[in-house]
GROMACS .gro file of N, CA, C and O in nm:
model
  504
    1UNK      N    1  -1.157   1.639  -0.587
    1UNK     CA    2  -1.006   1.574  -0.582
    1UNK      C    3  -1.012   1.511  -0.402
    1UNK      O    4  -0.997   1.536  -0.329
    2UNK      N    5  -0.982   1.408  -0.458
    2UNK     CA    6  -0.996   1.305  -0.356
    2UNK      C    7  -0.869   1.257  -0.280
    2UNK      O    8  -0.768   1.265  -0.362
    3UNK      N    9  -0.840   1.275  -0.132
    3UNK     CA   10  -0.690   1.243  -0.141
    3UNK      C   11  -0.699   1.115  -0.081
    3UNK      O   12  -0.770   1.117   0.034
    4UNK      N   13  -0.558   1.102  -0.026
    4UNK     CA   14  -0.506   0.953   0.033
    4UNK      C   15  -0.393   0.934   0.159
    4UNK      O   16  -0.356   1.031   0.119
    5UNK      N   17  -0.485   0.978   0.257
    5UNK     CA   18  -0.474   1.033   0.367
    5UNK      C   19  -0.362   0.908   0.480
    5UNK      O   20  -0.426   0.825   0.536
    6UNK      N   21  -0.202   0.859   0.484
    6UNK     CA   22  -0.165   0.732   0.531
    6UNK      C   23  -0.144   0.795   0.684
    6UNK      O   24  -0.115   0.921   0.670
    7UNK      N   25  -0.165   0.692   0.738
    7UNK     CA   26  -0.097   0.755   0.844
    7UNK      C   27  -0.057   0.541   0.960
    7UNK      O   28  -0.067   0.464   0.934
    8UNK      N   29   0.028   0.565   1.057
    8UNK     CA   30   0.056   0.442   1.121
    8UNK      C   31   0.277   0.430   1.063
    8UNK      O   32   0.298   0.272   1.146
    9UNK      N   33   0.249   0.497   1.001
    9UNK     CA   34   0.426   0.495   1.056
    9UNK      C   35   0.557   0.495   1.109
    9UNK      O   36   0.446   0.544   1.245
   10UNK      N   37   0.619   0.535   1.087
   10UNK     CA   38   0.690   0.556   1.249
   10UNK      C   39   0.844   0.411   1.236
   10UNK      O   40   0.814   0.350   1.145
   11UNK      N   41   0.893   0.403   1.329
   11UNK     CA   42   1.011   0.280   1.379
   11UNK      C   43   0.962   0.179   1.433
   11UNK      O   44   0.859   0.217   1.546
   12UNK      N   45   1.024   0.049   1.436
   12UNK     CA   46   1.053  -0.022   1.501
   12UNK      C   47   1.157  -0.108   1.473
   12UNK      O   48   1.245  -0.128   1.413
   13UNK      N   49   1.173  -0.261   1.540
   13UNK     CA   50   1.277  -0.365   1.573
   13UNK      C   51   1.253  -0.441   1.469
   13UNK      O   52   1.176  -0.484   1.414
   14UNK      N   53   1.304  -0.486   1.399
   14UNK     CA   54   1.301  -0.617   1.262
   14UNK      C   55   1.292  -0.690   1.392
   14UNK      O   56   1.311  -0.733   1.541
   15UNK      N   57   1.167  -0.752   1.359
   15UNK     CA   58   1.140  -0.813   1.377
   15UNK      C   59   0.928  -0.836   1.423
   15UNK      O   60   0.876  -0.917   1.453
   16UNK      N   61   0.933  -0.694   1.420
   16UNK     CA   62   0.871  -0.620   1.446
   16UNK      C   63   0.738  -0.538   1.308
   16UNK      O   64   0.754  -0.668   1.267
   17UNK      N   65   0.645  -0.514   1.412
   17UNK     CA   66   0.531  -0.468   1.356
   17UNK      C   67   0.403  -0.343   1.347
   17UNK      O   68   0.471  -0.351   1.386
   18UNK      N   69   0.411  -0.395   1.211
   18UNK     CA   70   0.386  -0.150   1.225
   18UNK      C   71   0.242  -0.240   1.109
   18UNK      O   72   0.194  -0.304   1.027
   19UNK      N   73   0.146  -0.190   1.118
   19UNK     CA   74   0.073  -0.210   1.045
   19UNK      C   75  -0.011  -0.034   1.020
   19UNK      O   76  -0.028   0.129   1.071
   20UNK      N   77  -0.044   0.037   0.885
   20UNK     CA   78  -0.102   0.109   0.796
   20UNK      C   79  -0.218   0.160   0.757
   20UNK      O   80  -0.241   0.043   0.667
   21UNK      N   81  -0.252   0.249   0.778
   21UNK     CA   82  -0.383   0.286   0.703
   21UNK      C   83  -0.443   0.354   0.642
   21UNK      O   84  -0.272   0.487   0.590
   22UNK      N   85  -0.532   0.413   0.474
   22UNK     CA   86  -0.537   0.462   0.388
   22UNK      C   87  -0.630   0.520   0.392
   22UNK      O   88  -0.708   0.340   0.374
   23UNK      N   89  -0.689   0.727   0.430
   23UNK     CA   90  -0.825   0.640   0.425
   23UNK      C   91  -0.843   0.771   0.325
   23UNK      O   92  -0.821   0.844   0.286
   24UNK      N   93  -0.915   0.744   0.216
   24UNK     CA   94  -0.980   0.884   0.136
   24UNK      C   95  -0.953   0.989   0.176
   24UNK      O   96  -1.135   0.915   0.255
   25UNK      N   97  -1.032   1.083   0.191
   25UNK     CA   98  -1.060   1.270   0.164
   25UNK      C   99  -1.198   1.200   0.188
   25UNK      O  100  -1.322   1.289   0.248
   26UNK      N  101  -1.232   1.122   0.075
   26UNK     CA  102  -1.386   1.152  -0.034
   26UNK      C  103  -1.444   1.022  -0.096
   26UNK      O  104  -1.401   0.971  -0.050
   27UNK      N  105  -1.575   1.045  -0.091
   27UNK     CA  106  -1.588   0.906  -0.206
   27UNK      C  107  -1.521   0.887  -0.276
   27UNK      O  108  -1.505   0.945  -0.375
   28UNK      N  109  -1.469   0.711  -0.224
   28UNK     CA  110  -1.382   0.652  -0.341
   28UNK      C  111  -1.539   0.506  -0.441
   28UNK      O  112  -1.541   0.496  -0.297
   29UNK      N  113  -1.583   0.548  -0.536
   29UNK     CA  114  -1.691   0.360  -0.579
   29UNK      C  115  -1.582   0.245  -0.541
   29UNK      O  116  -1.411   0.263  -0.599
   30UNK      N  117  -1.614   0.238  -0.449
   30UNK     CA  118  -1.610   0.051  -0.518
   30UNK      C  119  -1.507   0.035  -0.566
   30UNK      O  120  -1.516  -0.132  -0.596
   31UNK      N  121  -1.558  -0.019  -0.680
   31UNK     CA  122  -1.498   0.011  -0.803
   31UNK      C  123  -1.295  -0.009  -0.779
   31UNK      O  124  -1.253  -0.039  -0.841
   32UNK      N  125  -1.314   0.053  -0.802
   32UNK     CA  126  -1.136   0.136  -0.684
   32UNK      C  127  -0.998  -0.004  -0.675
   32UNK      O  128  -1.062  -0.035  -0.594
   33UNK      N  129  -0.912   0.037  -0.760
   33UNK     CA  130  -0.792  -0.073  -0.681
   33UNK      C  131  -0.755  -0.016  -0.601
   33UNK      O  132  -0.705   0.112  -0.612
   34UNK      N  133  -0.759  -0.023  -0.457
   34UNK     CA  134  -0.587   0.101  -0.401
   34UNK      C  135  -0.532  -0.023  -0.383
   34UNK      O  136  -0.518  -0.177  -0.299
   35UNK      N  137  -0.387   0.036  -0.307
   35UNK     CA  138  -0.266  -0.075  -0.312
   35UNK      C  139  -0.117   0.016  -0.265
   35UNK      O  140  -0.145   0.121  -0.205
   36UNK      N  141  -0.103  -0.044  -0.192
   36UNK     CA  142   0.089  -0.014  -0.138
   36UNK      C  143   0.194  -0.004  -0.195
   36UNK      O  144   0.175  -0.081  -0.276
   37UNK      N  145   0.270   0.101  -0.200
   37UNK     CA  146   0.382   0.045  -0.278
   37UNK      C  147   0.444   0.111  -0.158
   37UNK      O  148   0.437   0.205  -0.075
   38UNK      N  149   0.618   0.148  -0.230
   38UNK     CA  150   0.725   0.131  -0.117
   38UNK      C  151   0.899   0.220  -0.183
   38UNK      O  152   0.857   0.169  -0.384
   39UNK      N  153   0.969   0.281  -0.127
   39UNK     CA  154   1.059   0.324  -0.194
   39UNK      C  155   1.160   0.316  -0.149
   39UNK      O  156   1.188   0.370  -0.042
   40UNK      N  157   1.281   0.201  -0.150
   40UNK     CA  158   1.394   0.215  -0.066
   40UNK      C  159   1.484   0.291  -0.081
   40UNK      O  160   1.488   0.270  -0.191
   41UNK      N  161   1.586   0.281  -0.030
   41UNK     CA  162   1.740   0.316  -0.038
   41UNK      C  163   1.806   0.241  -0.144
   41UNK      O  164   1.792   0.180  -0.123
   42UNK      N  165   1.825   0.318  -0.229
   42UNK     CA  166   1.842   0.314  -0.405
   42UNK      C  167   1.755   0.228  -0.487
   42UNK      O  168   1.835   0.082  -0.566
   43UNK      N  169   1.688   0.133  -0.531
   43UNK     CA  170   1.610   0.098  -0.542
   43UNK      C  171   1.441   0.201  -0.595
   43UNK      O  172   1.436   0.301  -0.503
   44UNK      N  173   1.431   0.185  -0.697
   44UNK     CA  174   1.243   0.225  -0.795
   44UNK      C  175   1.118   0.195  -0.734
   44UNK      O  176   1.190   0.125  -0.614
   45UNK      N  177   1.075   0.276  -0.687
   45UNK     CA  178   0.952   0.241  -0.665
   45UNK      C  179   0.876   0.057  -0.735
   45UNK      O  180   0.887   0.098  -0.776
   46UNK      N  181   0.785   0.027  -0.586
   46UNK     CA  182   0.780  -0.192  -0.633
   46UNK      C  183   0.666  -0.181  -0.575
   46UNK      O  184   0.649  -0.082  -0.498
   47UNK      N  185   0.624  -0.246  -0.618
   47UNK     CA  186   0.497  -0.246  -0.614
   47UNK      C  187   0.443  -0.418  -0.394
   47UNK      O  188   0.509  -0.450  -0.456
   48UNK      N  189   0.427  -0.326  -0.333
   48UNK     CA  190   0.338  -0.391  -0.222
   48UNK      C  191   0.239  -0.443  -0.213
   48UNK      O  192   0.244  -0.582  -0.227
   49UNK      N  193   0.089  -0.483  -0.260
   49UNK     CA  194   0.026  -0.491  -0.207
   49UNK      C  195  -0.114  -0.387  -0.291
   49UNK      O  196  -0.102  -0.292  -0.241
   50UNK      N  197  -0.181  -0.466  -0.346
   50UNK     CA  198  -0.285  -0.409  -0.427
   50UNK      C  199  -0.516  -0.590  -0.324
   50UNK      O  200  -0.464  -0.663  -0.313
   51UNK      N  201  -0.540  -0.417  -0.355
   51UNK     CA  202  -0.683  -0.494  -0.296
   51UNK      C  203  -0.796  -0.389  -0.411
   51UNK      O  204  -0.747  -0.319  -0.426
   52UNK      N  205  -0.857  -0.574  -0.515
   52UNK     CA  206  -0.965  -0.500  -0.607
   52UNK      C  207  -1.054  -0.463  -0.521
   52UNK      O  208  -1.126  -0.512  -0.346
   53UNK      N  209  -1.184  -0.421  -0.547
   53UNK     CA  210  -1.274  -0.407  -0.562
   53UNK      C  211  -1.364  -0.500  -0.538
   53UNK      O  212  -1.461  -0.490  -0.352
   54UNK      N  213  -1.343  -0.655  -0.515
   54UNK     CA  214  -1.450  -0.728  -0.475
   54UNK      C  215  -1.314  -0.793  -0.340
   54UNK      O  216  -1.370  -0.883  -0.291
   55UNK      N  217  -1.183  -0.729  -0.357
   55UNK     CA  218  -1.114  -0.789  -0.241
   55UNK      C  219  -1.029  -0.895  -0.257
   55UNK      O  220  -0.927  -0.947  -0.127
   56UNK      N  221  -1.037  -0.915  -0.447
   56UNK     CA  222  -0.907  -1.043  -0.399
   56UNK      C  223  -0.798  -0.853  -0.383
   56UNK      O  224  -0.712  -0.821  -0.392
   57UNK      N  225  -0.643  -1.013  -0.314
   57UNK     CA  226  -0.573  -0.952  -0.314
   57UNK      C  227  -0.465  -0.970  -0.381
   57UNK      O  228  -0.442  -1.134  -0.408
   58UNK      N  229  -0.290  -0.938  -0.403
   58UNK     CA  230  -0.193  -1.000  -0.458
   58UNK      C  231  -0.078  -0.923  -0.436
   58UNK      O  232  -0.133  -0.813  -0.347
   59UNK      N  233   0.074  -0.979  -0.433
   59UNK     CA  234   0.175  -0.894  -0.311
   59UNK      C  235   0.251  -0.892  -0.415
   59UNK      O  236   0.270  -0.999  -0.473
   60UNK      N  237   0.368  -0.858  -0.365
   60UNK     CA  238   0.533  -0.797  -0.484
   60UNK      C  239   0.595  -0.977  -0.369
   60UNK      O  240   0.509  -0.973  -0.245
   61UNK      N  241   0.666  -0.939  -0.424
   61UNK     CA  242   0.678  -1.116  -0.439
   61UNK      C  243   0.771  -1.110  -0.307
   61UNK      O  244   0.775  -1.219  -0.220
   62UNK      N  245   0.844  -0.986  -0.230
   62UNK     CA  246   0.969  -0.992  -0.152
   62UNK      C  247   0.907  -1.036  -0.036
   62UNK      O  248   0.912  -1.089   0.129
   63UNK      N  249   0.673  -1.019  -0.020
   63UNK     CA  250   0.629  -0.973   0.114
   63UNK      C  251   0.589  -1.123   0.156
   63UNK      O  252   0.655  -1.152   0.285
   64UNK      N  253   0.670  -1.272   0.097
   64UNK     CA  254   0.638  -1.394   0.124
   64UNK      C  255   0.612  -1.355   0.269
   64UNK      O  256   0.623  -1.474   0.359
   65UNK      N  257   0.450  -1.373   0.292
   65UNK     CA  258   0.296  -1.425   0.340
   65UNK      C  259   0.381  -1.279   0.459
   65UNK      O  260   0.317  -1.326   0.532
   66UNK      N  261   0.460  -1.235   0.448
   66UNK     CA  262   0.396  -1.158   0.662
   66UNK      C  263   0.360  -1.005   0.578
   66UNK      O  264   0.363  -0.966   0.753
   67UNK      N  265   0.279  -0.952   0.475
   67UNK     CA  266   0.215  -0.882   0.515
   67UNK      C  267   0.058  -0.875   0.448
   67UNK      O  268   0.056  -1.059   0.362
   68UNK      N  269  -0.033  -0.839   0.523
   68UNK     CA  270  -0.226  -0.825   0.501
   68UNK      C  271  -0.240  -0.743   0.477
   68UNK      O  272  -0.234  -0.701   0.530
   69UNK      N  273  -0.328  -0.697   0.356
   69UNK     CA  274  -0.341  -0.531   0.311
   69UNK      C  275  -0.506  -0.615   0.267
   69UNK      O  276  -0.595  -0.749   0.250
   70UNK      N  277  -0.573  -0.544   0.382
   70UNK     CA  278  -0.771  -0.531   0.379
   70UNK      C  279  -0.823  -0.436   0.378
   70UNK      O  280  -0.828  -0.362   0.463
   71UNK      N  281  -0.961  -0.475   0.361
   71UNK     CA  282  -1.069  -0.270   0.452
   71UNK      C  283  -1.127  -0.405   0.552
   71UNK      O  284  -1.108  -0.466   0.590
   72UNK      N  285  -1.157  -0.321   0.647
   72UNK     CA  286  -1.274  -0.362   0.758
   72UNK      C  287  -1.389  -0.218   0.700
   72UNK      O  288  -1.392  -0.127   0.617
   73UNK      N  289  -1.493  -0.297   0.697
   73UNK     CA  290  -1.605  -0.156   0.812
   73UNK      C  291  -1.713  -0.113   0.678
   73UNK      O  292  -1.745  -0.057   0.686
   74UNK      N  293  -1.606  -0.263   0.545
   74UNK     CA  294  -1.730  -0.178   0.468
   74UNK      C  295  -1.650  -0.041   0.409
   74UNK      O  296  -1.767   0.035   0.253
   75UNK      N  297  -1.527  -0.008   0.484
   75UNK     CA  298  -1.523   0.159   0.383
   75UNK      C  299  -1.383   0.110   0.301
   75UNK      O  300  -1.336   0.035   0.263
   76UNK      N  301  -1.403   0.244   0.211
   76UNK     CA  302  -1.272   0.189   0.153
   76UNK      C  303  -1.121   0.257   0.239
   76UNK      O  304  -1.074   0.309   0.175
   77UNK      N  305  -1.145   0.233   0.311
   77UNK     CA  306  -1.006   0.225   0.469
   77UNK      C  307  -0.942   0.117   0.451
   77UNK      O  308  -0.984   0.038   0.375
   78UNK      N  309  -0.800   0.119   0.359
   78UNK     CA  310  -0.733  -0.013   0.320
   78UNK      C  311  -0.571  -0.018   0.443
   78UNK      O  312  -0.545   0.124   0.511
   79UNK      N  313  -0.596  -0.070   0.439
   79UNK     CA  314  -0.450  -0.088   0.552
   79UNK      C  315  -0.382  -0.263   0.491
   79UNK      O  316  -0.383  -0.257   0.451
   80UNK      N  317  -0.234  -0.238   0.533
   80UNK     CA  318  -0.153  -0.272   0.550
   80UNK      C  319  -0.098  -0.353   0.653
   80UNK      O  320   0.032  -0.313   0.701
   81UNK      N  321  -0.126  -0.426   0.693
   81UNK     CA  322  -0.097  -0.531   0.839
   81UNK      C  323   0.066  -0.595   0.792
   81UNK      O  324   0.104  -0.696   0.723
   82UNK      N  325   0.231  -0.517   0.862
   82UNK     CA  326   0.353  -0.657   0.833
   82UNK      C  327   0.380  -0.604   0.924
   82UNK      O  328   0.393  -0.611   1.038
   83UNK      N  329   0.426  -0.753   0.933
   83UNK     CA  330   0.492  -0.828   1.037
   83UNK      C  331   0.586  -0.902   0.982
   83UNK      O  332   0.681  -0.862   0.819
   84UNK      N  333   0.709  -0.921   1.018
   84UNK     CA  334   0.846  -0.952   1.105
   84UNK      C  335   0.957  -0.836   0.967
   84UNK      O  336   0.970  -0.924   0.899
   85UNK      N  337   0.861  -0.762   1.055
   85UNK     CA  338   0.948  -0.692   0.908
   85UNK      C  339   1.094  -0.708   0.903
   85UNK      O  340   1.185  -0.724   1.005
   86UNK      N  341   1.151  -0.616   0.799
   86UNK     CA  342   1.333  -0.629   0.841
   86UNK      C  343   1.401  -0.548   0.787
   86UNK      O  344   1.274  -0.505   0.716
   87UNK      N  345   1.508  -0.495   0.818
   87UNK     CA  346   1.534  -0.406   0.815
   87UNK      C  347   1.583  -0.292   0.589
   87UNK      O  348   1.499  -0.230   0.604
   88UNK      N  349   1.553  -0.427   0.560
   88UNK     CA  350   1.525  -0.350   0.432
   88UNK      C  351   1.404  -0.369   0.349
   88UNK      O  352   1.321  -0.364   0.320
   89UNK      N  353   1.319  -0.343   0.495
   89UNK     CA  354   1.138  -0.321   0.465
   89UNK      C  355   1.208  -0.128   0.460
   89UNK      O  356   1.065  -0.112   0.466
   90UNK      N  357   1.255  -0.091   0.535
   90UNK     CA  358   1.297   0.044   0.555
   90UNK      C  359   1.221   0.161   0.379
   90UNK      O  360   1.309   0.075   0.386
   91UNK      N  361   1.154   0.223   0.462
   91UNK     CA  362   1.188   0.271   0.333
   91UNK      C  363   1.025   0.395   0.328
   91UNK      O  364   0.957   0.422   0.442
   92UNK      N  365   1.036   0.464   0.208
   92UNK     CA  366   0.880   0.519   0.257
   92UNK      C  367   0.748   0.457   0.182
   92UNK      O  368   0.734   0.446   0.038
   93UNK      N  369   0.671   0.445   0.255
   93UNK     CA  370   0.542   0.371   0.179
   93UNK      C  371   0.421   0.413   0.132
   93UNK      O  372   0.391   0.591   0.198
   94UNK      N  373   0.330   0.426   0.037
   94UNK     CA  374   0.248   0.548  -0.039
   94UNK      C  375   0.155   0.464  -0.024
   94UNK      O  376   0.215   0.327  -0.149
   95UNK      N  377   0.053   0.516  -0.063
   95UNK     CA  378  -0.085   0.475  -0.091
   95UNK      C  379  -0.152   0.483  -0.263
   95UNK      O  380  -0.126   0.648  -0.293
   96UNK      N  381  -0.154   0.444  -0.330
   96UNK     CA  382  -0.270   0.516  -0.438
   96UNK      C  383  -0.408   0.411  -0.430
   96UNK      O  384  -0.445   0.353  -0.367
   97UNK      N  385  -0.479   0.485  -0.491
   97UNK     CA  386  -0.583   0.400  -0.642
   97UNK      C  387  -0.648   0.462  -0.685
   97UNK      O  388  -0.645   0.519  -0.757
   98UNK      N  389  -0.718   0.307  -0.795
   98UNK     CA  390  -0.772   0.432  -0.931
   98UNK      C  391  -0.797   0.199  -1.030
   98UNK      O  392  -0.856   0.185  -0.858
   99UNK      N  393  -0.864   0.275  -1.075
   99UNK     CA  394  -0.954   0.186  -1.164
   99UNK      C  395  -0.898   0.225  -1.269
   99UNK      O  396  -0.820   0.190  -1.300
  100UNK      N  397  -0.967   0.027  -1.284
  100UNK     CA  398  -0.939  -0.066  -1.463
  100UNK      C  399  -0.847  -0.231  -1.340
  100UNK      O  400  -0.938  -0.242  -1.250
  101UNK      N  401  -0.759  -0.209  -1.487
  101UNK     CA  402  -0.695  -0.317  -1.447
  101UNK      C  403  -0.595  -0.371  -1.265
  101UNK      O  404  -0.563  -0.229  -1.240
  102UNK      N  405  -0.638  -0.437  -1.213
  102UNK     CA  406  -0.612  -0.415  -1.035
  102UNK      C  407  -0.433  -0.490  -1.038
  102UNK      O  408  -0.410  -0.522  -0.945
  103UNK      N  409  -0.379  -0.541  -1.174
  103UNK     CA  410  -0.238  -0.532  -1.135
  103UNK      C  411  -0.137  -0.426  -1.055
  103UNK      O  412  -0.105  -0.334  -1.073
  104UNK      N  413  -0.019  -0.503  -1.008
  104UNK     CA  414   0.012  -0.504  -0.856
  104UNK      C  415   0.063  -0.342  -1.001
  104UNK      O  416   0.138  -0.272  -0.879
  105UNK      N  417   0.145  -0.382  -1.103
  105UNK     CA  418   0.232  -0.298  -1.191
  105UNK      C  419   0.167  -0.228  -1.223
  105UNK      O  420   0.213  -0.031  -1.342
  106UNK      N  421  -0.005  -0.151  -1.256
  106UNK     CA  422  -0.018  -0.060  -1.330
  106UNK      C  423   0.009   0.086  -1.278
  106UNK      O  424   0.002   0.153  -1.320
  107UNK      N  425   0.034   0.123  -1.161
  107UNK     CA  426   0.047   0.279  -1.098
  107UNK      C  427   0.165   0.292  -1.150
  107UNK      O  428   0.184   0.408  -1.122
  108UNK      N  429   0.252   0.177  -1.163
  108UNK     CA  430   0.420   0.278  -1.208
  108UNK      C  431   0.451   0.280  -1.360
  108UNK      O  432   0.555   0.317  -1.345
  109UNK      N  433   0.306   0.231  -1.465
  109UNK     CA  434   0.325   0.261  -1.545
  109UNK      C  435   0.359   0.382  -1.543
  109UNK      O  436   0.341   0.436  -1.546
  110UNK      N  437   0.405   0.479  -1.679
  110UNK     CA  438   0.377   0.586  -1.756
  110UNK      C  439   0.265   0.587  -1.797
  110UNK      O  440   0.263   0.501  -1.825
  111UNK      N  441   0.217   0.670  -1.758
  111UNK     CA  442   0.120   0.800  -1.754
  111UNK      C  443  -0.040   0.779  -1.684
  111UNK      O  444  -0.128   0.822  -1.723
  112UNK      N  445  -0.045   0.671  -1.623
  112UNK     CA  446   0.011   0.629  -1.561
  112UNK      C  447  -0.141   0.710  -1.496
  112UNK      O  448  -0.084   0.818  -1.396
  113UNK      N  449  -0.279   0.728  -1.465
  113UNK     CA  450  -0.343   0.851  -1.391
  113UNK      C  451  -0.444   0.752  -1.313
  113UNK      O  452  -0.528   0.627  -1.264
  114UNK      N  453  -0.447   0.799  -1.149
  114UNK     CA  454  -0.489   0.769  -1.043
  114UNK      C  455  -0.463   0.883  -0.935
  114UNK      O  456  -0.409   0.976  -0.926
  115UNK      N  457  -0.450   0.864  -0.855
  115UNK     CA  458  -0.453   0.861  -0.672
  115UNK      C  459  -0.381   0.839  -0.583
  115UNK      O  460  -0.369   0.723  -0.581
  116UNK      N  461  -0.265   0.943  -0.562
  116UNK     CA  462  -0.090   0.817  -0.467
  116UNK      C  463  -0.181   0.931  -0.284
  116UNK      O  464  -0.217   1.067  -0.284
  117UNK      N  465  -0.137   0.989  -0.190
  117UNK     CA  466  -0.107   0.967  -0.126
  117UNK      C  467   0.008   1.041  -0.175
  117UNK      O  468   0.132   1.019  -0.262
  118UNK      N  469   0.089   1.116   0.007
  118UNK     CA  470   0.170   1.155   0.044
  118UNK      C  471   0.301   1.107   0.027
  118UNK      O  472   0.417   1.096   0.010
  119UNK      N  473   0.290   0.997   0.172
  119UNK     CA  474   0.383   0.877   0.153
  119UNK      C  475   0.429   0.860   0.297
  119UNK      O  476   0.412   1.006   0.376
  120UNK      N  477   0.442   0.743   0.342
  120UNK     CA  478   0.490   0.786   0.535
  120UNK      C  479   0.597   0.706   0.548
  120UNK      O  480   0.661   0.635   0.418
  121UNK      N  481   0.685   0.705   0.613
  121UNK     CA  482   0.862   0.656   0.684
  121UNK      C  483   0.867   0.560   0.705
  121UNK      O  484   0.749   0.555   0.835
  122UNK      N  485   0.863   0.401   0.682
  122UNK     CA  486   0.913   0.343   0.769
  122UNK      C  487   1.038   0.313   0.836
  122UNK      O  488   1.068   0.242   0.751
  123UNK      N  489   1.049   0.294   0.988
  123UNK     CA  490   1.243   0.207   0.939
  123UNK      C  491   1.242   0.142   1.079
  123UNK      O  492   1.122   0.075   1.155
  124UNK      N  493   1.307   0.047   0.977
  124UNK     CA  494   1.308  -0.070   1.081
  124UNK      C  495   1.486  -0.119   1.194
  124UNK      O  496   1.497  -0.164   1.039
  125UNK      N  497   1.528  -0.124   1.277
  125UNK     CA  498   1.652  -0.105   1.331
  125UNK      C  499   1.655  -0.248   1.284
  125UNK      O  500   1.605  -0.329   1.391
  126UNK      N  501   1.794  -0.283   1.246
  126UNK     CA  502   1.766  -0.370   1.335
  126UNK      C  503   1.904  -0.465   1.404
  126UNK      O  504   1.919  -0.317   1.475
   0.00000   0.00000   0.00000
């Protein structure tokens, strides 16, 4: 069973930056899509960003160019670089990996089968 191990969360002032990372504990085929999701207080879990096996990316509308999802060194470790953070970005960020459609909403659908991390807290102080 592969685990997704997240790191890089913490607290930052508004306008600051954080980079989250998600490293699979075992082998994941390059065809896996990998994404970041978040749950902020008072809202349902929502998609932040996804990168598919070819490196194509997609983002939630609220990102507005502030975040970048990428892989490095040919590995399946995925990073989420977050810039110009706002207080409303505070929440629990969770990594996901799955096969199939790379649509950002797929892991949020009922009955979805894939891997999820434990989640990591991001706090943005205004």
